[in-house]
mmCIF file of C-alpha atoms in Angstrom:
data_model
loop_
_atom_site.group_PDB
_atom_site.id
_atom_site.type_symbol
_atom_site.label_atom_id
_atom_site.label_comp_id
_atom_site.label_asym_id
_atom_site.label_seq_id
_atom_site.Cartn_x
_atom_site.Cartn_y
_atom_site.Cartn_z
ATOM 1 C CA MET H 1 -0.987 22.209 41.387
ATOM 2 C CA THR H 2 2.143 20.314 41.646
ATOM 3 C CA ARG H 3 4.595 20.383 44.922
ATOM 4 C CA ARG H 4 8.219 22.062 44.283
ATOM 5 C CA GLU H 5 10.830 21.692 46.560
ATOM 6 C CA THR H 6 14.082 23.963 45.993
ATOM 7 C CA THR H 7 17.328 23.404 47.148
ATOM 8 C CA GLN H 8 20.551 24.768 45.849
ATOM 9 C CA SER H 9 22.239 21.346 47.338
ATOM 10 C CA THR H 10 19.626 18.441 47.285
ATOM 11 C CA ILE H 11 21.239 15.525 45.507
ATOM 12 C CA LEU H 12 18.825 13.403 43.955
ATOM 13 C CA ILE H 13 19.359 9.750 43.307
ATOM 14 C CA ALA H 14 17.660 7.595 41.347
ATOM 15 C CA GLY H 15 16.654 3.993 41.979
ATOM 16 C CA GLY H 16 16.494 2.534 45.672
ATOM 17 C CA GLY H 17 18.627 -0.385 45.287
ATOM 18 C CA PRO H 18 21.699 -1.416 46.994
ATOM 19 C CA VAL H 19 23.929 0.980 44.926
ATOM 20 C CA GLY H 20 21.853 3.826 45.130
ATOM 21 C CA LEU H 21 21.194 3.445 49.038
ATOM 22 C CA THR H 22 25.308 2.854 49.337
ATOM 23 C CA VAL H 23 25.614 6.109 47.546
ATOM 24 C CA ALA H 24 23.056 8.332 49.891
ATOM 25 C CA ALA H 25 24.695 6.397 52.728
ATOM 26 C CA LEU H 26 28.155 7.603 51.901
ATOM 27 C CA LEU H 27 27.126 10.903 51.034
ATOM 28 C CA LEU H 28 25.042 11.042 54.457
ATOM 29 C CA THR H 29 28.144 9.896 56.760
ATOM 30 C CA ASP H 30 30.762 12.219 54.896
ATOM 31 C CA ALA H 31 31.311 15.410 56.995
ATOM 32 C CA ARG H 32 32.030 17.234 53.491
ATOM 33 C CA ALA H 33 29.513 16.340 51.501
ATOM 34 C CA ALA H 34 26.260 16.360 53.977
ATOM 35 C CA GLU H 35 26.933 19.929 55.213
ATOM 36 C CA ASN H 36 23.722 21.896 54.142
ATOM 37 C CA THR H 37 22.623 18.946 51.771
ATOM 38 C CA THR H 38 19.527 16.808 51.580
ATOM 39 C CA VAL H 39 19.539 13.302 49.504
ATOM 40 C CA ARG H 40 16.617 12.414 48.273
ATOM 41 C CA VAL H 41 16.079 8.569 46.780
ATOM 42 C CA LEU H 42 13.476 7.706 44.493
ATOM 43 C CA GLU H 43 12.414 4.161 44.700
ATOM 44 C CA SER H 44 9.602 2.500 42.078
ATOM 45 C CA LEU H 45 8.344 0.085 44.532
ATOM 46 C CA PRO H 46 5.930 0.747 47.304
ATOM 47 C CA GLY H 47 8.311 -0.287 50.076
ATOM 48 C CA ILE H 48 11.775 -1.970 50.936
ATOM 49 C CA SER H 49 11.487 -4.574 53.095
ATOM 50 C CA TRP H 50 13.388 -8.017 54.439
ATOM 51 C CA ASP H 51 11.606 -11.185 55.700
ATOM 52 C CA PRO H 52 14.437 -13.177 58.160
ATOM 53 C CA GLY H 53 12.158 -16.471 57.638
ATOM 54 C CA VAL H 54 12.167 -16.694 53.869
ATOM 55 C CA ALA H 55 15.376 -16.379 52.196
ATOM 56 C CA ASP H 56 15.399 -14.069 48.999
ATOM 57 C CA LEU H 57 16.155 -15.657 45.419
ATOM 58 C CA ARG H 58 18.333 -12.780 44.452
ATOM 59 C CA VAL H 59 21.721 -13.351 45.899
ATOM 60 C CA TYR H 60 25.416 -11.245 45.568
ATOM 61 C CA ALA H 61 28.997 -12.688 46.086
ATOM 62 C CA LEU H 62 30.292 -9.917 47.911
ATOM 63 C CA SER H 63 33.830 -9.038 47.405
ATOM 64 C CA ARG H 64 36.065 -7.827 50.457
ATOM 65 C CA ALA H 65 36.105 -4.510 48.308
ATOM 66 C CA SER H 66 32.214 -4.516 49.133
ATOM 67 C CA GLN H 67 32.961 -6.125 52.607
ATOM 68 C CA ARG H 68 34.905 -3.178 53.125
ATOM 69 C CA ILE H 69 32.443 -0.332 52.195
ATOM 70 C CA LEU H 70 30.224 -1.909 54.357
ATOM 71 C CA GLU H 71 32.377 -1.675 56.993
ATOM 72 C CA SER H 72 33.243 1.976 56.730
ATOM 73 C CA LEU H 73 29.437 2.809 57.125
ATOM 74 C CA GLY H 74 29.196 0.251 60.205
ATOM 75 C CA LEU H 75 26.672 -2.027 58.465
ATOM 76 C CA TRP H 76 28.590 -5.068 58.255
ATOM 77 C CA GLN H 77 28.213 -6.894 60.952
ATOM 78 C CA THR H 78 24.815 -6.388 60.733
ATOM 79 C CA ILE H 79 24.517 -8.000 57.743
ATOM 80 C CA HIS H 80 26.762 -10.923 58.491
ATOM 81 C CA ASP H 81 25.067 -11.443 61.796
ATOM 82 C CA ARG H 82 21.398 -11.479 59.549
ATOM 83 C CA ARG H 83 22.465 -13.933 56.957
ATOM 84 C CA ALA H 84 25.326 -14.090 55.011
ATOM 85 C CA SER H 85 27.427 -17.097 54.124
ATOM 86 C CA ALA H 86 31.313 -17.228 53.405
ATOM 87 C CA TYR H 87 32.586 -19.390 50.710
ATOM 88 C CA ARG H 88 36.271 -20.339 50.972
ATOM 89 C CA ARG H 89 36.774 -22.096 48.054
ATOM 90 C CA MET H 90 35.356 -21.997 44.790
ATOM 91 C CA ARG H 91 35.739 -24.727 41.752
ATOM 92 C CA VAL H 92 35.241 -24.078 38.324
ATOM 93 C CA TRP H 93 35.166 -26.806 35.530
ATOM 94 C CA GLU H 94 34.240 -27.975 32.222
ATOM 95 C CA GLY H 95 33.714 -31.297 31.823
ATOM 96 C CA ASP H 96 32.375 -34.449 33.849
ATOM 97 C CA GLY H 97 32.792 -33.516 36.870
ATOM 98 C CA PRO H 98 35.247 -31.219 39.312
ATOM 99 C CA ASP H 99 37.687 -33.121 38.953
ATOM 100 C CA ALA H 100 37.734 -32.842 35.820
ATOM 101 C CA ARG H 101 41.325 -32.004 33.681
ATOM 102 C CA ALA H 102 39.582 -28.919 32.825
ATOM 103 C CA SER H 103 39.648 -27.212 36.110
ATOM 104 C CA VAL H 104 40.664 -24.258 38.612
ATOM 105 C CA ASP H 105 40.309 -24.941 42.371
ATOM 106 C CA PHE H 106 40.854 -21.601 44.660
ATOM 107 C CA ALA H 107 41.159 -21.344 48.230
ATOM 108 C CA SER H 108 41.152 -18.842 50.474
ATOM 109 C CA ALA H 109 43.691 -19.940 52.674
ATOM 110 C CA ASP H 110 46.454 -19.770 49.492
ATOM 111 C CA ILE H 111 46.461 -16.230 49.557
ATOM 112 C CA GLY H 112 45.544 -15.717 53.658
ATOM 113 C CA GLU H 113 42.306 -14.625 53.468
ATOM 114 C CA PRO H 114 39.776 -16.071 55.641
ATOM 115 C CA ASP H 115 37.105 -16.692 52.955
ATOM 116 C CA LEU H 116 36.906 -15.444 49.150
ATOM 117 C CA GLY H 117 33.532 -13.306 49.424
ATOM 118 C CA HIS H 118 30.148 -13.869 51.293
ATOM 119 C CA ILE H 119 26.533 -14.411 49.344
ATOM 120 C CA VAL H 120 24.028 -11.887 50.689
ATOM 121 C CA GLU H 121 20.550 -11.686 49.844
ATOM 122 C CA ASP H 122 19.351 -8.018 47.814
ATOM 123 C CA SER H 123 16.717 -7.667 50.322
ATOM 124 C CA LEU H 124 18.612 -8.210 53.256
ATOM 125 C CA LEU H 125 21.282 -6.108 51.692
ATOM 126 C CA ARG H 126 18.781 -3.459 50.630
ATOM 127 C CA HIS H 127 17.050 -3.358 53.768
ATOM 128 C CA THR H 128 19.951 -2.720 56.247
ATOM 129 C CA VAL H 129 21.207 -0.015 54.014
ATOM 130 C CA PHE H 130 18.013 1.388 54.001
ATOM 131 C CA GLU H 131 17.449 1.564 57.986
ATOM 132 C CA PHE H 132 20.814 3.312 58.036
ATOM 133 C CA VAL H 133 19.908 5.733 55.879
ATOM 134 C CA ALA H 134 16.466 6.882 57.187
ATOM 135 C CA GLN H 135 18.188 7.741 60.230
ATOM 136 C CA PHE H 136 19.538 11.173 59.012
ATOM 137 C CA THR H 137 16.948 13.917 59.050
ATOM 138 C CA ASN H 138 18.493 15.330 55.840
ATOM 139 C CA ALA H 139 17.582 12.394 53.998
ATOM 140 C CA ARG H 140 14.210 11.695 52.256
ATOM 141 C CA VAL H 141 13.108 8.350 50.680
ATOM 142 C CA THR H 142 10.194 8.410 48.420
ATOM 143 C CA PHE H 143 8.768 4.899 47.057
ATOM 144 C CA GLY H 144 6.519 4.466 44.581
ATOM 145 C CA ALA H 145 7.775 7.470 42.526
ATOM 146 C CA THR H 146 9.838 7.499 39.260
ATOM 147 C CA VAL H 147 11.592 10.051 36.928
ATOM 148 C CA GLU H 148 9.105 11.514 34.366
ATOM 149 C CA SER H 149 11.386 14.136 33.034
ATOM 150 C CA VAL H 150 14.524 16.253 33.541
ATOM 151 C CA ARG H 151 15.421 19.598 32.302
ATOM 152 C CA SER H 152 19.076 21.608 32.373
ATOM 153 C CA ILE H 153 18.821 24.579 34.815
ATOM 154 C CA PRO H 154 21.290 27.062 35.852
ATOM 155 C CA ARG H 155 21.728 25.557 39.224
ATOM 156 C CA GLY H 156 21.292 21.849 37.881
ATOM 157 C CA ILE H 157 18.999 19.735 36.726
ATOM 158 C CA GLU H 158 15.132 20.071 37.067
ATOM 159 C CA THR H 159 12.686 16.633 37.665
ATOM 160 C CA ARG H 160 9.445 16.112 37.346
ATOM 161 C CA LEU H 161 8.160 12.981 39.204
ATOM 162 C CA SER H 162 5.343 10.575 38.413
ATOM 163 C CA ASP H 163 3.762 11.586 41.607
ATOM 164 C CA GLY H 164 3.757 15.083 40.418
ATOM 165 C CA GLU H 165 6.476 16.571 42.243
ATOM 166 C CA THR H 166 8.983 18.819 40.723
ATOM 167 C CA ILE H 167 12.445 18.814 42.670
ATOM 168 C CA GLU H 168 15.376 20.996 41.611
ATOM 169 C CA ALA H 169 18.183 19.422 42.511
ATOM 170 C CA SER H 170 21.981 20.080 41.908
ATOM 171 C CA LEU H 171 23.037 16.645 40.950
ATOM 172 C CA VAL H 172 20.886 13.723 39.715
ATOM 173 C CA ILE H 173 22.907 10.503 40.247
ATOM 174 C CA ALA H 174 20.965 7.595 37.945
ATOM 175 C CA ALA H 175 21.138 4.390 39.664
ATOM 176 C CA ASP H 176 17.954 2.972 37.936
ATOM 177 C CA GLY H 177 18.976 -0.506 36.846
ATOM 178 C CA GLY H 178 20.078 -1.608 33.317
ATOM 179 C CA ALA H 179 16.775 -0.462 31.872
ATOM 180 C CA SER H 180 17.732 3.070 33.350
ATOM 181 C CA ARG H 181 15.009 5.084 32.373
ATOM 182 C CA VAL H 182 16.966 8.102 33.596
ATOM 183 C CA ARG H 183 19.944 7.170 31.688
ATOM 184 C CA SER H 184 17.284 7.665 28.912
ATOM 185 C CA LEU H 185 15.805 10.741 29.747
ATOM 186 C CA LEU H 186 19.313 12.438 29.717
ATOM 187 C CA GLY H 187 20.525 11.478 26.336
ATOM 188 C CA LEU H 188 23.433 9.562 27.295
ATOM 189 C CA PRO H 189 23.424 6.124 24.817
ATOM 190 C CA VAL H 190 24.415 2.812 25.660
ATOM 191 C CA ALA H 191 26.685 0.279 23.541
ATOM 192 C CA ASP H 192 24.816 -3.473 24.554
ATOM 193 C CA CYS H 193 24.823 -6.938 23.397
ATOM 194 C CA ASP H 194 21.426 -8.817 23.284
ATOM 195 C CA PRO H 195 22.558 -12.291 23.771
ATOM 196 C CA GLU H 196 18.909 -13.824 23.809
ATOM 197 C CA GLN H 197 20.443 -15.334 27.236
ATOM 198 C CA SER H 198 18.504 -16.267 30.434
ATOM 199 C CA ALA H 199 19.399 -16.914 33.746
ATOM 200 C CA LEU H 200 17.545 -19.415 35.774
ATOM 201 C CA VAL H 201 17.795 -18.542 39.635
ATOM 202 C CA ALA H 202 16.404 -21.184 42.447
ATOM 203 C CA HIS H 203 17.579 -22.284 45.842
ATOM 204 C CA VAL H 204 18.030 -25.764 46.141
ATOM 205 C CA ALA H 205 18.923 -28.836 49.162
ATOM 206 C CA SER H 206 21.754 -31.214 48.266
ATOM 207 C CA GLU H 207 22.629 -34.620 49.354
ATOM 208 C CA ALA H 208 26.484 -33.510 50.115
ATOM 209 C CA PRO H 209 26.952 -30.473 51.751
ATOM 210 C CA HIS H 210 28.355 -27.663 50.160
ATOM 211 C CA ALA H 211 31.082 -27.306 52.332
ATOM 212 C CA GLU H 212 31.509 -23.434 51.710
ATOM 213 C CA THR H 213 32.439 -23.810 48.444
ATOM 214 C CA ALA H 214 31.155 -22.031 45.707
ATOM 215 C CA LEU H 215 30.797 -24.065 42.188
ATOM 216 C CA GLN H 216 30.878 -23.687 38.599
ATOM 217 C CA ARG H 217 30.228 -25.496 35.431
ATOM 218 C CA PHE H 218 30.814 -24.262 32.088
ATOM 219 C CA LEU H 219 28.219 -26.020 29.807
ATOM 220 C CA PRO H 220 27.899 -25.761 25.689
ATOM 221 C CA THR H 221 24.778 -23.495 26.655
ATOM 222 C CA GLY H 222 26.291 -21.400 29.518
ATOM 223 C CA PRO H 223 27.971 -21.764 33.252
ATOM 224 C CA LEU H 224 26.005 -23.099 36.129
ATOM 225 C CA ALA H 225 26.550 -21.986 39.478
ATOM 226 C CA PHE H 226 26.077 -23.410 43.124
ATOM 227 C CA LEU H 227 26.008 -20.323 45.309
ATOM 228 C CA PRO H 228 26.671 -22.049 49.237
ATOM 229 C CA LEU H 229 23.739 -20.305 51.267
ATOM 230 C CA ALA H 230 23.853 -20.183 55.155
ATOM 231 C CA ASP H 231 20.839 -22.459 55.534
ATOM 232 C CA GLY H 232 22.676 -25.459 54.192
ATOM 233 C CA ARG H 233 21.152 -24.799 50.586
ATOM 234 C CA SER H 234 22.819 -23.248 47.464
ATOM 235 C CA SER H 235 21.612 -20.592 45.439
ATOM 236 C CA ILE H 236 21.630 -21.720 41.755
ATOM 237 C CA VAL H 237 22.242 -19.539 38.538
ATOM 238 C CA TRP H 238 22.213 -21.042 35.814
ATOM 239 C CA SER H 239 22.544 -19.048 32.355
ATOM 240 C CA MET H 240 21.602 -20.384 29.106
ATOM 241 C CA PRO H 241 19.605 -19.566 25.535
ATOM 242 C CA ALA H 242 16.323 -17.975 26.136
ATOM 243 C CA ALA H 243 14.323 -20.814 23.952
ATOM 244 C CA GLU H 244 16.169 -23.272 26.571
ATOM 245 C CA ALA H 245 14.925 -21.145 29.968
ATOM 246 C CA ASP H 246 11.381 -21.353 28.274
ATOM 247 C CA ARG H 247 11.564 -25.066 28.145
ATOM 248 C CA LEU H 248 12.959 -25.996 31.866
ATOM 249 C CA MET H 249 10.881 -23.349 33.389
ATOM 250 C CA ALA H 250 7.653 -25.255 31.608
ATOM 251 C CA LEU H 251 9.074 -28.439 33.885
ATOM 252 C CA SER H 252 7.595 -29.846 37.200
ATOM 253 C CA ASP H 253 10.109 -29.596 39.843
ATOM 254 C CA ALA H 254 11.057 -33.334 39.605
ATOM 255 C CA GLU H 255 11.462 -32.546 36.038
ATOM 256 C CA PHE H 256 13.645 -29.434 36.709
ATOM 257 C CA ILE H 257 15.576 -31.312 39.465
ATOM 258 C CA GLU H 258 16.374 -34.419 37.102
ATOM 259 C CA ALA H 259 17.652 -31.591 34.324
ATOM 260 C CA LEU H 260 19.689 -30.050 37.044
ATOM 261 C CA GLN H 261 21.157 -33.180 38.541
ATOM 262 C CA ALA H 262 22.672 -34.133 34.969
ATOM 263 C CA ALA H 263 23.521 -30.343 34.490
ATOM 264 C CA SER H 264 25.904 -30.324 37.721
ATOM 265 C CA GLY H 265 27.202 -33.782 36.874
ATOM 266 C CA ASN H 266 26.263 -34.752 40.615
ATOM 267 C CA VAL H 267 29.136 -32.918 42.046
ATOM 268 C CA LEU H 268 26.429 -32.526 45.338
ATOM 269 C CA GLY H 269 25.193 -35.924 44.730
ATOM 270 C CA GLY H 270 21.338 -35.981 45.129
ATOM 271 C CA LEU H 271 19.388 -32.606 44.921
ATOM 272 C CA GLY H 272 15.908 -31.652 46.437
ATOM 273 C CA PRO H 273 13.620 -30.230 47.103
ATOM 274 C CA ILE H 274 13.865 -27.196 45.354
ATOM 275 C CA SER H 275 12.260 -23.732 45.774
ATOM 276 C CA VAL H 276 10.155 -21.183 43.325
ATOM 277 C CA ARG H 277 12.320 -20.820 40.099
ATOM 278 C CA THR H 278 12.440 -17.725 38.441
ATOM 279 C CA ARG H 279 14.185 -16.144 35.505
ATOM 280 C CA PHE H 280 16.011 -12.734 34.271
ATOM 281 C CA ALA H 281 17.105 -11.972 30.993
ATOM 282 C CA LEU H 282 20.692 -11.177 30.536
ATOM 283 C CA GLN H 283 22.814 -8.265 29.008
ATOM 284 C CA THR H 284 25.435 -6.602 28.879
ATOM 285 C CA ALA H 285 25.900 -3.227 28.237
ATOM 286 C CA HIS H 286 28.257 0.064 28.713
ATOM 287 C CA ALA H 287 27.047 3.633 28.990
ATOM 288 C CA HIS H 288 29.402 5.838 26.313
ATOM 289 C CA ARG H 289 29.686 8.238 28.987
ATOM 290 C CA TYR H 290 28.694 8.234 32.354
ATOM 291 C CA CYS H 291 27.833 12.220 32.898
ATOM 292 C CA VAL H 292 26.667 15.553 31.537
ATOM 293 C CA PRO H 293 26.594 18.613 33.903
ATOM 294 C CA GLY H 294 24.336 18.127 36.768
ATOM 295 C CA ALA H 295 23.873 14.185 36.459
ATOM 296 C CA VAL H 296 25.953 10.989 36.474
ATOM 297 C CA LEU H 297 25.499 7.288 36.084
ATOM 298 C CA ALA H 298 26.234 4.760 38.463
ATOM 299 C CA GLY H 299 25.939 1.007 39.121
ATOM 300 C CA ASP H 300 23.867 -1.255 36.128
ATOM 301 C CA ALA H 301 22.979 1.986 34.617
ATOM 302 C CA ALA H 302 26.512 2.453 33.924
ATOM 303 C CA HIS H 303 27.293 -1.018 33.110
ATOM 304 C CA SER H 304 25.841 -4.224 32.815
ATOM 305 C CA VAL H 305 27.872 -7.900 33.030
ATOM 306 C CA HIS H 306 27.591 -10.986 32.203
ATOM 307 C CA PRO H 307 26.823 -12.653 35.969
ATOM 308 C CA LEU H 308 29.276 -16.067 35.176
ATOM 309 C CA ALA H 309 32.106 -13.790 37.458
ATOM 310 C CA GLY H 310 29.351 -12.389 40.254
ATOM 311 C CA GLN H 311 30.805 -9.316 39.817
ATOM 312 C CA GLY H 312 27.893 -6.659 39.423
ATOM 313 C CA MET H 313 27.334 -6.065 42.503
ATOM 314 C CA ASN H 314 30.655 -5.509 43.406
ATOM 315 C CA MET H 315 31.199 -3.168 40.894
ATOM 316 C CA GLY H 316 28.491 -0.878 41.472
ATOM 317 C CA LEU H 317 29.431 -0.547 44.969
ATOM 318 C CA LEU H 318 32.797 0.224 43.843
ATOM 319 C CA ASP H 319 31.282 3.349 41.531
ATOM 320 C CA ALA H 320 29.835 4.195 44.851
ATOM 321 C CA ALA H 321 32.164 4.760 47.022
ATOM 322 C CA CYS H 322 34.380 6.579 43.968
ATOM 323 C CA LEU H 323 31.824 8.628 43.339
ATOM 324 C CA ALA H 324 30.769 9.576 46.870
ATOM 325 C CA GLU H 325 34.677 9.970 47.403
ATOM 326 C CA GLU H 326 34.551 12.476 44.736
ATOM 327 C CA LEU H 327 31.683 14.647 45.538
ATOM 328 C CA GLY H 328 32.948 14.844 49.592
ATOM 329 C CA ARG H 329 36.283 16.063 48.001
ATOM 330 C CA ALA H 330 34.883 18.365 45.368
ATOM 331 C CA ARG H 331 32.788 20.107 48.451
ATOM 332 C CA ALA H 332 36.179 20.529 50.104
ATOM 333 C CA ARG H 333 37.531 22.609 47.415
ATOM 334 C CA GLY H 334 34.060 24.612 46.659
ATOM 335 C CA ASP H 335 33.044 22.913 43.804
ATOM 336 C CA GLY H 336 29.431 22.052 42.551
ATOM 337 C CA PHE H 337 28.102 18.432 43.143
ATOM 338 C CA GLY H 338 27.092 18.799 39.470
ATOM 339 C CA ASP H 339 30.030 20.058 38.097
ATOM 340 C CA LEU H 340 31.492 18.413 34.816
ATOM 341 C CA ALA H 341 34.497 18.425 36.060
ATOM 342 C CA VAL H 342 33.858 16.626 38.988
ATOM 343 C CA LEU H 343 32.086 14.241 37.594
ATOM 344 C CA ARG H 344 34.367 13.562 35.061
ATOM 345 C CA ARG H 345 37.202 12.540 38.010
ATOM 346 C CA TYR H 346 35.085 9.920 39.047
ATOM 347 C CA GLU H 347 34.395 8.670 35.150
ATOM 348 C CA ARG H 348 37.837 8.478 34.569
ATOM 349 C CA ARG H 349 38.315 6.315 37.615
ATOM 350 C CA ARG H 350 35.595 3.978 36.649
ATOM 351 C CA LYS H 351 34.577 3.716 33.185
ATOM 352 C CA GLY H 352 38.192 2.122 32.238
ATOM 353 C CA GLU H 353 38.065 -0.392 35.402
ATOM 354 C CA ASN H 354 34.154 -1.638 34.510
ATOM 355 C CA LEU H 355 34.993 -1.736 30.704
ATOM 356 C CA LYS H 356 37.862 -3.823 31.274
ATOM 357 C CA MET H 357 35.871 -6.025 33.300
ATOM 358 C CA MET H 358 32.931 -6.275 31.204
ATOM 359 C CA LEU H 359 34.998 -7.191 28.254
ATOM 360 C CA ALA H 360 36.758 -10.086 30.091
ATOM 361 C CA PHE H 361 33.754 -11.782 31.327
ATOM 362 C CA ASP H 362 31.547 -10.977 27.885
ATOM 363 C CA ALA H 363 34.977 -12.926 26.235
ATOM 364 C CA LEU H 364 34.894 -15.869 28.769
ATOM 365 C CA ASP H 365 31.420 -16.003 28.354
ATOM 366 C CA ARG H 366 31.924 -16.806 24.725
ATOM 367 C CA LEU H 367 34.882 -19.067 24.624
ATOM 368 C CA PHE H 368 33.345 -21.485 27.000
ATOM 369 C CA ARG H 369 30.245 -21.418 24.438
ATOM 370 C CA LEU H 370 32.343 -22.073 21.066
ATOM 371 C CA THR H 371 32.407 -25.967 20.078
ATOM 372 C CA GLY H 372 34.817 -28.046 18.579
ATOM 373 C CA TRP H 373 38.425 -26.504 18.330
ATOM 374 C CA ALA H 374 37.927 -24.415 21.500
ATOM 375 C CA ALA H 375 37.615 -27.104 23.923
ATOM 376 C CA PRO H 376 41.279 -28.268 24.276
ATOM 377 C CA LEU H 377 42.468 -24.525 24.207
ATOM 378 C CA ARG H 378 40.035 -24.319 27.247
ATOM 379 C CA ALA H 379 41.406 -27.188 28.644
ATOM 380 C CA PHE H 380 45.093 -25.957 28.471
ATOM 381 C CA GLY H 381 44.282 -22.340 29.909
ATOM 382 C CA LEU H 382 42.258 -24.203 32.753
ATOM 383 C CA GLY H 383 44.961 -26.853 33.803
ATOM 384 C CA THR H 384 47.653 -24.034 33.326
ATOM 385 C CA VAL H 385 46.092 -21.856 35.829
ATOM 386 C CA ASP H 386 45.475 -24.517 38.371
ATOM 387 C CA SER H 387 48.935 -25.210 38.260
ATOM 388 C CA SER H 388 50.379 -22.183 38.769
ATOM 389 C CA ARG H 389 50.058 -20.598 42.324
ATOM 390 C CA VAL H 390 51.193 -17.307 41.202
ATOM 391 C CA ALA H 391 48.039 -17.069 38.629
ATOM 392 C CA LYS H 392 45.758 -18.225 40.643
ATOM 393 C CA ARG H 393 46.766 -15.438 43.506
ATOM 394 C CA LEU H 394 46.420 -12.812 41.383
ATOM 395 C CA LEU H 395 43.107 -14.023 39.830
ATOM 396 C CA MET H 396 41.907 -14.560 43.763
ATOM 397 C CA ARG H 397 43.138 -10.645 44.538
ATOM 398 C CA ARG H 398 41.831 -9.129 41.902
ATOM 399 C CA ALA H 399 38.274 -10.915 42.685
ATOM 400 C CA LEU H 400 38.377 -10.170 46.354
ATOM 401 C CA GLY H 401 39.272 -6.322 45.300
ATOM 402 C CA LEU H 402 42.202 -6.495 47.328
ATOM 403 C CA GLU H 403 44.270 -3.689 45.615
ATOM 404 C CA TYR H 404 41.279 -1.212 46.100
ATOM 405 C CA SER H 405 41.519 1.537 48.806
ATOM 406 C CA ILE H 406 38.269 2.251 50.433
ATOM 407 C CA PRO H 407 38.374 5.869 51.368
ATOM 408 C CA ARG H 408 37.349 6.603 54.929
ATOM 409 C CA PRO H 409 36.963 10.718 55.271
ATOM 410 C CA ALA H 410 35.770 12.672 58.283
ATOM 411 C CA ARG H 411 32.423 11.011 59.632
ATOM 412 C CA ARG H 412 29.474 12.014 60.957
ATOM 413 C CA ARG H 413 26.314 10.249 62.860
ATOM 414 C CA ALA H 414 22.913 10.547 62.140
ATOM 415 C CA ALA H 415 21.305 13.819 63.874
#
């Protein structure tokens, strides 16, 4: 015997990551969208928690646009005070050191900004937004459950969950990651590229202070990034072919630090000790369509990008803000949440922007992995950018998302 929930204005969000939870939070606080609406969030994990005594290995470089989205919810200060690390400079280079000819140096002061962004842990971001969502009486987060099947019905989408529950939703939002099960069930195809690359992630101490500077060195095998953490260490994200990742993961800590030291060009002096290491496969993918009647994709379910520019989460949070804004407008007009015309407005606003970013990151990664003739071309390009104040200002403003206007509709508080 299955349980059944039938609510005309139920919005079901598959995925309790930062993007899915942020969509929920924005909808719940929008006085237009939240009226007579229940927001359900499904998370496959058994729970969401953050340990203030343990630094999460997975981190994001959040832009000013992402900060403003979280500020609109009243959550940014909490995240900042708990453990966010600002970075005010960024150095990108190819060669034997950060002062190599093929380099670019960015500084927030050059565009009149206090910083270039913040490094924030996944668990901290997720837990803070979850705490907020959980306050609302018309919100419910279900842990350990996934969508097993979907079926179109006159009022939206009927979903059957892994725990046997059946939900009739006026809208299903797939925010369940790059390997989205809901996207597959909806029959929404993706164009993907399997680069057979992996990224190694760890936190490492250094002899020289990181000085609130993000560092990225382009190597023939892929980029190596050092992201400054609040505790003085740096988070490394080291992209490379999968076979090389296998080799490095098998090394002892001392051997790995030696390899990391060489790859870094000694930019932070001696390295170590190092935390536990982990790895994840890299994927570049983009959905051909973001929506069907009654269902829509957001975040990595719609697009997965290379981590070299650290923009994946920022793109996902912009999806969340745009989707919530369009759904609020739809309710104000009297349109249904799942109406295709409503969802297509969101798709038109985000799909082209996401595709442009994805192609740029993929092209940059491929360019820096080329050898021979490409090296002097890259050196010329980096040198040209570094010598142009206009080019650097444009790139920094773009990375910060300063051109995006973050909507602030009429807000409601938790009951």
